[in-house]
Every structure is written in C-alpha cells, then in structure tokens.
Amino acid sequence: MTDGQVTIKLTSDEALVLSDWLEKLQMTDLSRVVGDPAVRAPIHRIAGTLDKALPELFAPDYDQRIETARQRLRPEN
C-alpha cells in the first residue's frame, strides 16, 4: 500500500456474490442502512469496479451462475 491504494483479491465466486449483494444493498434506501456518506462512497466504487470486471452480470443464465457461486462458497454442514 505504498501509493495510498488498497488492492483486494477475490475469487470469481466471491466477486459475483459480493456484486449481487452490493447491487441489492444499493437498490434499498442506502442512507438508512449506511448512515455515513463517507462509507457509501467506497460502497459505490467497489460495486462499480465489480460491475466492470464481471461479464457474468449480463449473462442470460445469471440466476443459475449466482446460485452456483453461492453454493460453492457456503461452508459444508
């Protein structure tokens, strides 16, 4: 972190599931859930970055892909 930026590495499953959750979060009244505007700014930035990096978001079988990713990420009982 020498240039003042932080890099976060995610698997494609993690990125897809996080992107889906962030999209749902942003569709709510985000200011009710996240009161501090300083926190909302990076949420939007992360969501935008994931949107650009994930072509799966626009795939016709998106629902199947997101569910498969969730299943792979859930710990086994």
XYZ file of C-alpha atoms in Angstrom:
77
model
C 0.000 0.000 0.000
C 2.726 2.404 -0.953
C 0.618 4.527 -3.315
C -2.273 5.094 -0.918
C -4.472 2.463 -2.543
C -5.574 -0.937 -1.314
C -5.910 -3.985 -3.523
C -8.424 -6.663 -2.603
C -8.268 -10.037 -4.300
C -11.432 -12.104 -4.623
C -12.205 -15.360 -6.333
C -14.666 -15.077 -9.206
C -17.336 -16.669 -6.985
C -16.653 -14.191 -4.188
C -16.739 -11.266 -6.597
C -20.010 -12.402 -8.165
C -21.761 -12.976 -4.837
C -20.462 -9.695 -3.396
C -21.518 -7.800 -6.515
C -25.024 -9.260 -6.291
C -25.310 -8.295 -2.627
C -23.975 -4.784 -3.223
C -26.486 -4.289 -6.041
C -29.341 -5.262 -3.708
C -27.942 -3.003 -1.000
C -27.754 -0.061 -3.382
C -31.345 -0.661 -4.514
C -32.551 -0.085 -0.946
C -32.557 3.264 0.783
C -28.812 3.028 1.273
C -28.730 6.046 3.570
C -30.943 4.184 6.063
C -28.644 1.179 6.132
C -25.367 3.090 5.909
C -25.751 6.404 7.680
C -22.301 7.801 6.994
C -21.841 9.223 3.472
C -18.118 8.530 3.812
C -18.956 4.816 3.877
C -21.418 4.989 0.979
C -18.773 6.367 -1.409
C -16.498 3.296 -1.281
C -19.524 1.000 -1.480
C -20.468 2.599 -4.799
C -16.871 2.456 -6.017
C -16.482 -1.231 -5.178
C -19.816 -2.044 -6.811
C -18.858 -0.137 -9.954
C -15.493 -1.860 -10.159
C -17.122 -5.281 -9.833
C -19.734 -4.412 -12.461
C -16.966 -3.644 -14.956
C -14.982 -6.773 -14.095
C -17.793 -9.329 -14.208
C -19.215 -10.158 -17.635
C -21.405 -12.773 -15.904
C -23.652 -9.978 -14.671
C -25.125 -9.725 -18.142
C -25.288 -13.437 -18.975
C -28.720 -14.892 -19.732
C -28.111 -17.611 -17.126
C -27.107 -15.124 -14.391
C -29.542 -16.572 -11.831
C -28.020 -20.025 -12.249
C -24.470 -18.658 -12.056
C -25.099 -16.687 -8.871
C -26.767 -19.647 -7.183
C -23.912 -21.972 -8.171
C -21.360 -19.471 -6.841
C -23.273 -19.179 -3.559
C -23.371 -22.949 -3.167
C -19.625 -23.227 -3.713
C -18.954 -20.529 -1.106
C -21.235 -21.895 1.607
C -19.441 -23.960 4.230
C -20.441 -27.587 4.277
C -22.584 -28.597 7.234
